[in-house]
PDB file of C-alpha atoms and ligand atoms in Angstrom:
ATOM      1  CA  MET A   8      -8.343 -18.023   1.988  1.00  0.00           C
ATOM      2  CA  LEU A   9     -10.804 -17.453   4.225  1.00  0.00           C
ATOM      3  CA  GLY A  10      -9.571 -16.411   7.741  1.00  0.00           C
ATOM      4  CA  SER A  11     -11.395 -16.943  11.176  1.00  0.00           C
ATOM      5  CA  ILE A  12     -15.220 -15.673  11.522  1.00  0.00           C
ATOM      6  CA  VAL A  13     -16.947 -13.972  14.501  1.00  0.00           C
ATOM      7  CA  LEU A  14     -20.668 -14.501  15.275  1.00  0.00           C
ATOM      8  CA  PHE A  15     -21.333 -11.535  16.826  1.00  0.00           C
ATOM      9  CA  GLY A  16     -24.689 -10.877  19.101  1.00  0.00           C
ATOM     10  CA  PRO A  17     -26.263  -9.954  22.092  1.00  0.00           C
ATOM     11  CA  PRO A  18     -26.897 -13.090  24.777  1.00  0.00           C
ATOM     12  CA  GLY A  19     -29.465 -15.684  23.249  1.00  0.00           C
ATOM     13  CA  ALA A  20     -29.034 -13.895  20.143  1.00  0.00           C
ATOM     14  CA  GLY A  21     -28.788 -17.762  18.911  1.00  0.00           C
ATOM     15  CA  LYS A  22     -25.178 -17.526  18.296  1.00  0.00           C
ATOM     16  CA  GLY A  23     -24.773 -20.997  19.601  1.00  0.00           C
ATOM     17  CA  THR A  24     -27.798 -22.234  17.618  1.00  0.00           C
ATOM     18  CA  GLN A  25     -26.386 -21.094  14.165  1.00  0.00           C
ATOM     19  CA  ALA A  26     -22.673 -22.006  14.564  1.00  0.00           C
ATOM     20  CA  GLU A  27     -23.233 -25.200  13.606  1.00  0.00           C
ATOM     21  CA  ILE A  28     -24.629 -24.091   9.816  1.00  0.00           C
ATOM     22  CA  ILE A  29     -21.214 -22.120   9.514  1.00  0.00           C
ATOM     23  CA  VAL A  30     -19.105 -25.255  10.855  1.00  0.00           C
ATOM     24  CA  GLU A  31     -20.537 -27.281   8.152  1.00  0.00           C
ATOM     25  CA  MET A  32     -20.110 -24.758   5.496  1.00  0.00           C
ATOM     26  CA  THR A  33     -16.667 -23.305   6.408  1.00  0.00           C
ATOM     27  CA  GLY A  34     -14.970 -26.755   8.139  1.00  0.00           C
ATOM     28  CA  LYS A  35     -13.595 -24.030  10.979  1.00  0.00           C
ATOM     29  CA  PRO A  36     -14.096 -25.212  14.711  1.00  0.00           C
ATOM     30  CA  GLN A  37     -16.454 -23.276  16.575  1.00  0.00           C
ATOM     31  CA  VAL A  38     -14.668 -21.516  19.965  1.00  0.00           C
ATOM     32  CA  SER A  39     -16.788 -20.537  22.437  1.00  0.00           C
ATOM     33  CA  THR A  40     -15.187 -18.847  25.247  1.00  0.00           C
ATOM     34  CA  GLY A  41     -18.706 -19.292  27.180  1.00  0.00           C
ATOM     35  CA  ASP A  42     -18.121 -23.316  26.698  1.00  0.00           C
ATOM     36  CA  MET A  43     -14.944 -22.975  27.530  1.00  0.00           C
ATOM     37  CA  LEU A  44     -15.022 -21.062  30.543  1.00  0.00           C
ATOM     38  CA  ARG A  45     -18.106 -23.394  31.843  1.00  0.00           C
ATOM     39  CA  SER A  46     -15.864 -26.545  31.433  1.00  0.00           C
ATOM     40  CA  ALA A  47     -13.159 -24.525  33.521  1.00  0.00           C
ATOM     41  CA  VAL A  48     -15.869 -23.998  36.150  1.00  0.00           C
ATOM     42  CA  SER A  49     -17.090 -27.590  36.267  1.00  0.00           C
ATOM     43  CA  GLN A  50     -13.618 -29.276  36.580  1.00  0.00           C
ATOM     44  CA  GLY A  51     -12.861 -26.662  39.353  1.00  0.00           C
ATOM     45  CA  THR A  52      -9.618 -25.296  37.635  1.00  0.00           C
ATOM     46  CA  GLU A  53      -7.748 -22.054  38.357  1.00  0.00           C
ATOM     47  CA  LEU A  54      -9.578 -20.291  35.917  1.00  0.00           C
ATOM     48  CA  GLY A  55     -12.988 -21.474  36.544  1.00  0.00           C
ATOM     49  CA  LEU A  56     -12.857 -20.540  39.737  1.00  0.00           C
ATOM     50  CA  GLU A  57     -11.528 -16.676  39.008  1.00  0.00           C
ATOM     51  CA  ALA A  58     -14.359 -16.892  36.387  1.00  0.00           C
ATOM     52  CA  LYS A  59     -17.431 -17.927  38.197  1.00  0.00           C
ATOM     53  CA  THR A  60     -17.834 -15.148  40.187  1.00  0.00           C
ATOM     54  CA  TYR A  61     -18.245 -12.931  37.441  1.00  0.00           C
ATOM     55  CA  MET A  62     -20.205 -15.146  35.307  1.00  0.00           C
ATOM     56  CA  GLU A  63     -23.042 -15.885  37.795  1.00  0.00           C
ATOM     57  CA  SER A  64     -23.391 -12.038  38.462  1.00  0.00           C
ATOM     58  CA  GLY A  65     -23.768 -11.450  34.599  1.00  0.00           C
ATOM     59  CA  GLN A  66     -20.285  -9.353  34.556  1.00  0.00           C
ATOM     60  CA  LEU A  67     -18.029 -10.078  31.917  1.00  0.00           C
ATOM     61  CA  VAL A  68     -14.824 -11.996  32.925  1.00  0.00           C
ATOM     62  CA  PRO A  69     -11.741  -9.540  32.656  1.00  0.00           C
ATOM     63  CA  ASP A  70     -10.221  -9.133  29.488  1.00  0.00           C
ATOM     64  CA  GLN A  71      -6.645 -10.534  30.105  1.00  0.00           C
ATOM     65  CA  VAL A  72      -8.438 -13.932  31.137  1.00  0.00           C
ATOM     66  CA  ILE A  73     -10.145 -14.155  28.055  1.00  0.00           C
ATOM     67  CA  ILE A  74      -7.257 -13.126  25.798  1.00  0.00           C
ATOM     68  CA  GLY A  75      -4.815 -15.663  27.575  1.00  0.00           C
ATOM     69  CA  LEU A  76      -7.319 -18.549  26.750  1.00  0.00           C
ATOM     70  CA  ILE A  77      -8.162 -17.586  23.458  1.00  0.00           C
ATOM     71  CA  GLU A  78      -4.009 -17.476  22.484  1.00  0.00           C
ATOM     72  CA  ASP A  79      -3.799 -21.223  24.114  1.00  0.00           C
ATOM     73  CA  ARG A  80      -6.709 -22.245  21.737  1.00  0.00           C
ATOM     74  CA  LEU A  81      -5.671 -20.900  18.596  1.00  0.00           C
ATOM     75  CA  ASN A  82      -1.982 -22.557  19.135  1.00  0.00           C
ATOM     76  CA  GLU A  83      -4.180 -25.958  18.832  1.00  0.00           C
ATOM     77  CA  PRO A  84      -3.290 -27.730  15.471  1.00  0.00           C
ATOM     78  CA  ASP A  85      -7.087 -27.549  14.539  1.00  0.00           C
ATOM     79  CA  ALA A  86      -6.975 -23.764  14.482  1.00  0.00           C
ATOM     80  CA  SER A  87      -4.207 -23.018  11.603  1.00  0.00           C
ATOM     81  CA  ASN A  88      -6.766 -22.091   9.249  1.00  0.00           C
ATOM     82  CA  GLY A  89      -8.804 -20.094  11.478  1.00  0.00           C
ATOM     83  CA  VAL A  90     -11.907 -20.802  13.600  1.00  0.00           C
ATOM     84  CA  LEU A  91     -15.496 -19.615  14.207  1.00  0.00           C
ATOM     85  CA  PHE A  92     -15.776 -17.460  17.161  1.00  0.00           C
ATOM     86  CA  ASP A  93     -18.714 -17.507  19.191  1.00  0.00           C
ATOM     87  CA  GLY A  94     -19.358 -15.044  22.150  1.00  0.00           C
ATOM     88  CA  PHE A  95     -15.586 -13.757  21.529  1.00  0.00           C
ATOM     89  CA  PRO A  96     -14.101 -10.421  21.488  1.00  0.00           C
ATOM     90  CA  ARG A  97     -17.011  -9.069  23.625  1.00  0.00           C
ATOM     91  CA  THR A  98     -14.999  -5.705  24.152  1.00  0.00           C
ATOM     92  CA  ILE A  99     -12.695  -3.573  21.750  1.00  0.00           C
ATOM     93  CA  PRO A 100      -9.449  -4.524  23.852  1.00  0.00           C
ATOM     94  CA  GLN A 101     -10.284  -8.230  22.902  1.00  0.00           C
ATOM     95  CA  ALA A 102     -10.822  -7.216  19.792  1.00  0.00           C
ATOM     96  CA  GLU A 103      -7.666  -5.376  19.236  1.00  0.00           C
ATOM     97  CA  ALA A 104      -5.562  -8.313  20.982  1.00  0.00           C
ATOM     98  CA  LEU A 105      -7.295 -10.411  18.087  1.00  0.00           C
ATOM     99  CA  ALA A 106      -6.323  -8.503  15.204  1.00  0.00           C
ATOM    100  CA  GLY A 107      -2.604  -8.810  16.545  1.00  0.00           C
ATOM    101  CA  ILE A 108      -2.771 -12.898  16.547  1.00  0.00           C
ATOM    102  CA  THR A 109      -5.097 -13.875  13.654  1.00  0.00           C
ATOM    103  CA  GLU A 110      -7.048 -12.144  10.619  1.00  0.00           C
ATOM    104  CA  VAL A 111     -10.975 -11.954  11.024  1.00  0.00           C
ATOM    105  CA  SER A 112     -12.349 -12.264   7.748  1.00  0.00           C
ATOM    106  CA  GLY A 113     -16.118 -11.524   8.618  1.00  0.00           C
ATOM    107  CA  VAL A 114     -18.186 -10.639  11.656  1.00  0.00           C
ATOM    108  CA  ILE A 115     -21.557 -11.731  11.421  1.00  0.00           C
ATOM    109  CA  SER A 116     -23.891  -9.951  13.764  1.00  0.00           C
ATOM    110  CA  ILE A 117     -27.245 -11.482  14.569  1.00  0.00           C
ATOM    111  CA  GLU A 118     -29.820  -8.506  15.623  1.00  0.00           C
ATOM    112  CA  VAL A 119     -32.427  -9.569  18.388  1.00  0.00           C
ATOM    113  CA  PRO A 120     -34.264  -6.858  20.505  1.00  0.00           C
ATOM    114  CA  ASP A 121     -33.745  -7.015  24.119  1.00  0.00           C
ATOM    115  CA  GLU A 122     -37.353  -7.895  24.766  1.00  0.00           C
ATOM    116  CA  ASP A 123     -37.093 -10.916  23.064  1.00  0.00           C
ATOM    117  CA  ILE A 124     -34.034 -11.943  24.556  1.00  0.00           C
ATOM    118  CA  ILE A 125     -35.157 -12.402  28.193  1.00  0.00           C
ATOM    119  CA  ASN A 126     -37.735 -15.088  26.515  1.00  0.00           C
ATOM    120  CA  ARG A 127     -35.281 -16.686  24.730  1.00  0.00           C
ATOM    121  CA  ILE A 128     -32.432 -17.077  27.657  1.00  0.00           C
ATOM    122  CA  VAL A 129     -35.228 -18.221  30.449  1.00  0.00           C
ATOM    123  CA  GLY A 130     -36.476 -21.386  28.128  1.00  0.00           C
ATOM    124  CA  ARG A 131     -32.817 -22.268  27.297  1.00  0.00           C
ATOM    125  CA  ARG A 132     -32.060 -25.808  28.161  1.00  0.00           C
ATOM    126  CA  MET A 133     -29.452 -27.534  26.965  1.00  0.00           C
ATOM    127  CA  ASP A 134     -28.764 -31.581  26.428  1.00  0.00           C
ATOM    128  CA  SER A 135     -25.592 -32.680  29.077  1.00  0.00           C
ATOM    129  CA  GLU A 136     -24.664 -35.584  27.082  1.00  0.00           C
ATOM    130  CA  THR A 137     -24.535 -33.594  23.602  1.00  0.00           C
ATOM    131  CA  GLY A 138     -24.389 -30.075  24.027  1.00  0.00           C
ATOM    132  CA  GLU A 139     -27.052 -29.611  21.790  1.00  0.00           C
ATOM    133  CA  ILE A 140     -29.325 -26.246  22.322  1.00  0.00           C
ATOM    134  CA  TYR A 141     -33.095 -26.422  22.813  1.00  0.00           C
ATOM    135  CA  HIS A 142     -35.847 -23.791  24.266  1.00  0.00           C
ATOM    136  CA  VAL A 143     -38.658 -24.860  25.957  1.00  0.00           C
ATOM    137  CA  SER A 144     -41.147 -23.363  23.367  1.00  0.00           C
ATOM    138  CA  PHE A 145     -39.191 -22.484  20.394  1.00  0.00           C
ATOM    139  CA  LYS A 146     -37.255 -25.748  20.215  1.00  0.00           C
ATOM    140  CA  PRO A 147     -38.857 -28.303  22.182  1.00  0.00           C
ATOM    141  CA  PRO A 148     -36.682 -31.009  23.262  1.00  0.00           C
ATOM    142  CA  PRO A 149     -37.836 -34.569  22.409  1.00  0.00           C
ATOM    143  CA  PRO A 150     -38.979 -36.640  25.101  1.00  0.00           C
ATOM    144  CA  GLU A 151     -35.826 -39.007  24.992  1.00  0.00           C
ATOM    145  CA  VAL A 152     -33.495 -36.344  26.081  1.00  0.00           C
ATOM    146  CA  GLU A 153     -35.928 -34.805  28.693  1.00  0.00           C
ATOM    147  CA  SER A 154     -34.107 -36.732  31.774  1.00  0.00           C
ATOM    148  CA  ARG A 155     -30.566 -34.868  30.465  1.00  0.00           C
ATOM    149  CA  LEU A 156     -31.800 -31.410  30.368  1.00  0.00           C
ATOM    150  CA  VAL A 157     -29.599 -28.769  32.404  1.00  0.00           C
ATOM    151  CA  GLN A 158     -30.181 -25.245  32.648  1.00  0.00           C
ATOM    152  CA  ARG A 159     -27.433 -22.840  33.191  1.00  0.00           C
ATOM    153  CA  LYS A 160     -27.159 -21.246  36.279  1.00  0.00           C
ATOM    154  CA  ASP A 161     -27.059 -17.564  35.067  1.00  0.00           C
ATOM    155  CA  ASP A 162     -30.006 -18.425  32.490  1.00  0.00           C
ATOM    156  CA  ASN A 163     -32.387 -16.393  35.263  1.00  0.00           C
ATOM    157  CA  GLU A 164     -34.381 -13.086  34.668  1.00  0.00           C
ATOM    158  CA  ASN A 165     -31.762 -11.022  36.966  1.00  0.00           C
ATOM    159  CA  THR A 166     -28.737 -12.131  35.605  1.00  0.00           C
ATOM    160  CA  VAL A 167     -29.903 -11.627  31.891  1.00  0.00           C
ATOM    161  CA  ARG A 168     -30.655  -8.047  32.802  1.00  0.00           C
ATOM    162  CA  SER A 169     -26.957  -7.376  34.145  1.00  0.00           C
ATOM    163  CA  ARG A 170     -25.554  -9.478  30.640  1.00  0.00           C
ATOM    164  CA  LEU A 171     -27.818  -7.228  28.785  1.00  0.00           C
ATOM    165  CA  ASP A 172     -26.008  -4.020  30.247  1.00  0.00           C
ATOM    166  CA  ALA A 173     -22.655  -5.485  29.782  1.00  0.00           C
ATOM    167  CA  TYR A 174     -23.869  -6.057  26.380  1.00  0.00           C
ATOM    168  CA  HIS A 175     -24.519  -2.648  25.658  1.00  0.00           C
ATOM    169  CA  GLU A 176     -22.255  -1.063  27.333  1.00  0.00           C
ATOM    170  CA  GLN A 177     -19.083  -3.177  26.601  1.00  0.00           C
ATOM    171  CA  THR A 178     -20.099  -5.293  23.648  1.00  0.00           C
ATOM    172  CA  LYS A 179     -22.298  -3.350  21.025  1.00  0.00           C
ATOM    173  CA  PRO A 180     -19.691  -0.688  20.318  1.00  0.00           C
ATOM    174  CA  LEU A 181     -17.264  -3.432  18.704  1.00  0.00           C
ATOM    175  CA  GLY A 182     -20.199  -4.319  16.238  1.00  0.00           C
ATOM    176  CA  GLU A 183     -19.625  -0.291  15.000  1.00  0.00           C
ATOM    177  CA  TRP A 184     -15.565  -1.023  15.066  1.00  0.00           C
ATOM    178  CA  TYR A 185     -16.239  -3.799  12.768  1.00  0.00           C
ATOM    179  CA  ASP A 186     -18.412  -2.097  10.414  1.00  0.00           C
ATOM    180  CA  ASN A 187     -16.015   0.846  10.191  1.00  0.00           C
ATOM    181  CA  MET A 188     -13.539  -2.147   9.042  1.00  0.00           C
ATOM    182  CA  GLY A 189     -15.796  -3.045   6.279  1.00  0.00           C
ATOM    183  CA  ILE A 190     -16.433  -6.626   7.340  1.00  0.00           C
ATOM    184  CA  LEU A 191     -19.778  -6.352   9.449  1.00  0.00           C
ATOM    185  CA  ALA A 192     -22.684  -8.432   8.159  1.00  0.00           C
ATOM    186  CA  ILE A 193     -26.050  -7.964   9.888  1.00  0.00           C
ATOM    187  CA  VAL A 194     -28.644 -10.698   9.731  1.00  0.00           C
ATOM    188  CA  ASP A 195     -32.004 -10.174  11.471  1.00  0.00           C
ATOM    189  CA  GLY A 196     -32.263 -12.655  14.310  1.00  0.00           C
ATOM    190  CA  THR A 197     -36.258 -12.334  14.948  1.00  0.00           C
ATOM    191  CA  GLY A 198     -37.643 -15.023  12.482  1.00  0.00           C
ATOM    192  CA  SER A 199     -37.799 -18.784  12.940  1.00  0.00           C
ATOM    193  CA  ILE A 200     -34.178 -20.616  13.810  1.00  0.00           C
ATOM    194  CA  GLN A 201     -34.209 -22.081  10.262  1.00  0.00           C
ATOM    195  CA  GLU A 202     -35.239 -18.300   8.668  1.00  0.00           C
ATOM    196  CA  VAL A 203     -32.499 -17.320  10.632  1.00  0.00           C
ATOM    197  CA  GLY A 204     -29.762 -19.857   9.178  1.00  0.00           C
ATOM    198  CA  GLN A 205     -31.020 -19.028   6.136  1.00  0.00           C
ATOM    199  CA  SER A 206     -29.917 -15.717   6.218  1.00  0.00           C
ATOM    200  CA  VAL A 207     -26.337 -16.823   8.619  1.00  0.00           C
ATOM    201  CA  ALA A 208     -25.760 -18.709   5.403  1.00  0.00           C
ATOM    202  CA  ASN A 209     -26.058 -16.260   2.890  1.00  0.00           C
ATOM    203  CA  ALA A 210     -23.712 -14.015   4.761  1.00  0.00           C
ATOM    204  CA  VAL A 211     -21.386 -16.582   5.101  1.00  0.00           C
ATOM    205  CA  ARG A 212     -21.450 -16.946   1.098  1.00  0.00           C
ATOM    206  CA  SER A 213     -20.928 -13.164   0.755  1.00  0.00           C
ATOM    207  CA  LEU A 214     -17.721 -13.181   2.765  1.00  0.00           C
TER     208      LEU A 214
HETATM  209  P1  ADP B   2     -26.096 -17.565  21.991  1.00  0.00           P
HETATM  210  O1  ADP B   2     -25.656 -18.353  21.739  1.00  0.00           O
HETATM  211  O2  ADP B   2     -26.346 -16.081  21.283  1.00  0.00           O
HETATM  212  O3  ADP B   2     -26.761 -16.751  23.474  1.00  0.00           O
HETATM  213  P2  ADP B   2     -28.445 -19.940  21.759  1.00  0.00           P
HETATM  214  O4  ADP B   2     -27.836 -20.070  20.484  1.00  0.00           O
HETATM  215  O5  ADP B   2     -27.603 -20.599  22.840  1.00  0.00           O
HETATM  216  O6  ADP B   2     -28.073 -18.117  21.966  1.00  0.00           O
HETATM  217  O7  ADP B   2     -30.018 -19.423  21.565  1.00  0.00           O
HETATM  218  C1  ADP B   2     -30.718 -18.732  22.795  1.00  0.00           C
HETATM  219  C2  ADP B   2     -31.845 -19.673  23.249  1.00  0.00           C
HETATM  220  O8  ADP B   2     -32.980 -19.372  21.939  1.00  0.00           O
HETATM  221  C3  ADP B   2     -31.933 -20.660  22.739  1.00  0.00           C
HETATM  222  O9  ADP B   2     -32.830 -21.641  23.692  1.00  0.00           O
HETATM  223  C4  ADP B   2     -32.347 -21.517  21.456  1.00  0.00           C
HETATM  224  O10 ADP B   2     -33.041 -22.822  21.149  1.00  0.00           O
HETATM  225  C5  ADP B   2     -33.352 -20.141  21.090  1.00  0.00           C
HETATM  226  N1  ADP B   2     -33.156 -19.806  19.762  1.00  0.00           N
HETATM  227  C6  ADP B   2     -32.259 -19.485  18.998  1.00  0.00           C
HETATM  228  N2  ADP B   2     -32.321 -19.199  17.783  1.00  0.00           N
HETATM  229  C7  ADP B   2     -34.028 -18.788  18.200  1.00  0.00           C
HETATM  230  C8  ADP B   2     -34.980 -17.936  17.050  1.00  0.00           C
HETATM  231  N3  ADP B   2     -34.577 -18.059  15.848  1.00  0.00           N
HETATM  232  N4  ADP B   2     -36.180 -18.291  17.162  1.00  0.00           N
HETATM  233  C9  ADP B   2     -36.599 -18.643  18.883  1.00  0.00           C
HETATM  234  N5  ADP B   2     -35.545 -18.923  19.864  1.00  0.00           N
HETATM  235  C10 ADP B   2     -34.217 -18.951  19.310  1.00  0.00           C
HETATM  236  P1  ADP B   3     -24.302 -15.889  26.517  1.00  0.00           P
HETATM  237  O1  ADP B   3     -24.206 -15.313  24.621  1.00  0.00           O
HETATM  238  O2  ADP B   3     -25.685 -16.831  26.408  1.00  0.00           O
HETATM  239  O3  ADP B   3     -24.271 -14.536  27.041  1.00  0.00           O
HETATM  240  P2  ADP B   3     -21.900 -17.083  26.857  1.00  0.00           P
HETATM  241  O4  ADP B   3     -21.952 -18.518  27.325  1.00  0.00           O
HETATM  242  O5  ADP B   3     -20.954 -16.537  25.566  1.00  0.00           O
HETATM  243  O6  ADP B   3     -23.335 -16.768  27.005  1.00  0.00           O
HETATM  244  O7  ADP B   3     -21.258 -16.040  28.068  1.00  0.00           O
HETATM  245  C1  ADP B   3     -21.620 -16.890  29.266  1.00  0.00           C
HETATM  246  C2  ADP B   3     -20.423 -16.170  30.378  1.00  0.00           C
HETATM  247  O8  ADP B   3     -19.323 -16.276  30.110  1.00  0.00           O
HETATM  248  C3  ADP B   3     -20.853 -14.430  30.334  1.00  0.00           C
HETATM  249  O9  ADP B   3     -21.836 -14.103  30.720  1.00  0.00           O
HETATM  250  C4  ADP B   3     -19.709 -13.797  30.721  1.00  0.00           C
HETATM  251  O10 ADP B   3     -19.641 -13.675  32.019  1.00  0.00           O
HETATM  252  C5  ADP B   3     -18.426 -14.869  30.242  1.00  0.00           C
HETATM  253  N1  ADP B   3     -17.595 -14.830  29.085  1.00  0.00           N
HETATM  254  C6  ADP B   3     -18.068 -15.702  27.861  1.00  0.00           C
HETATM  255  N2  ADP B   3     -16.932 -15.040  26.739  1.00  0.00           N
HETATM  256  C7  ADP B   3     -16.638 -13.562  27.373  1.00  0.00           C
HETATM  257  C8  ADP B   3     -15.839 -13.197  26.643  1.00  0.00           C
HETATM  258  N3  ADP B   3     -15.323 -13.149  25.153  1.00  0.00           N
HETATM  259  N4  ADP B   3     -15.562 -11.873  27.882  1.00  0.00           N
HETATM  260  C9  ADP B   3     -15.624 -11.757  28.808  1.00  0.00           C
HETATM  261  N5  ADP B   3     -16.441 -12.840  29.319  1.00  0.00           N
HETATM  262  C10 ADP B   3     -16.838 -13.647  28.654  1.00  0.00           C
END
């Protein structure tokens, strides 16, 4: 049986956007460390207080914090047949810890060059009620949700550059790590949302 799946790629590559199709195809729940951390920050929990400064400056939250969060999440009953990880793992120590707790069947890497990332991130907006992800130009929100749109605090040009640095230094080497294990599927993330969705669906079928 298919174990967990990892959606991999730079910030703003389209991981959250494409997660939906994988959830539909596999029935596995989406586990987004970014969403979990943002919820902790807005609730003002101890974890949130610890994570906030890292997130706002575009740095990665320390591995031990993230690994603890994932261990707890994987103990939930809905995670027993594997999950879809979105934004995790982001460092080799995180991937090593994950290998000790669950089987990863496939890693889908969405590749988008840095020059496209800035535009995607700066134009990203979320529906605060449903969590749906929009983009001011590439996926314009319908008029009825305009009043509920929020922009993430770290979605500004300065922070994006730090996040891209963190990606290149700490996260990108993980792609090669998974490729060496023979479980990496690369998807060109530069087409339209629909085109990328087709490639992601093909990658899931190939697992
Ligand atoms: P991630 O989860 O990887 O950070 P998102 O899925 O939130 O990325 O996408 C980042 C932004 O780019 C969002 O505003 C989203 O609407 C937009 N986006 C996603 N995929 C595409 C695409 N293929 N073409 C253009 N814009 C996209
Ligand atoms: P994006 O994919 O758009 O960069 P995320 O929502 O995945 O955004 O992450 C937002 C921030 O949360 C990151 O910049 C980082 O500070 C923190 N974060 C999320 N996931 C991890 C992780 N696996 N390891 C370390 N930090 C993380």
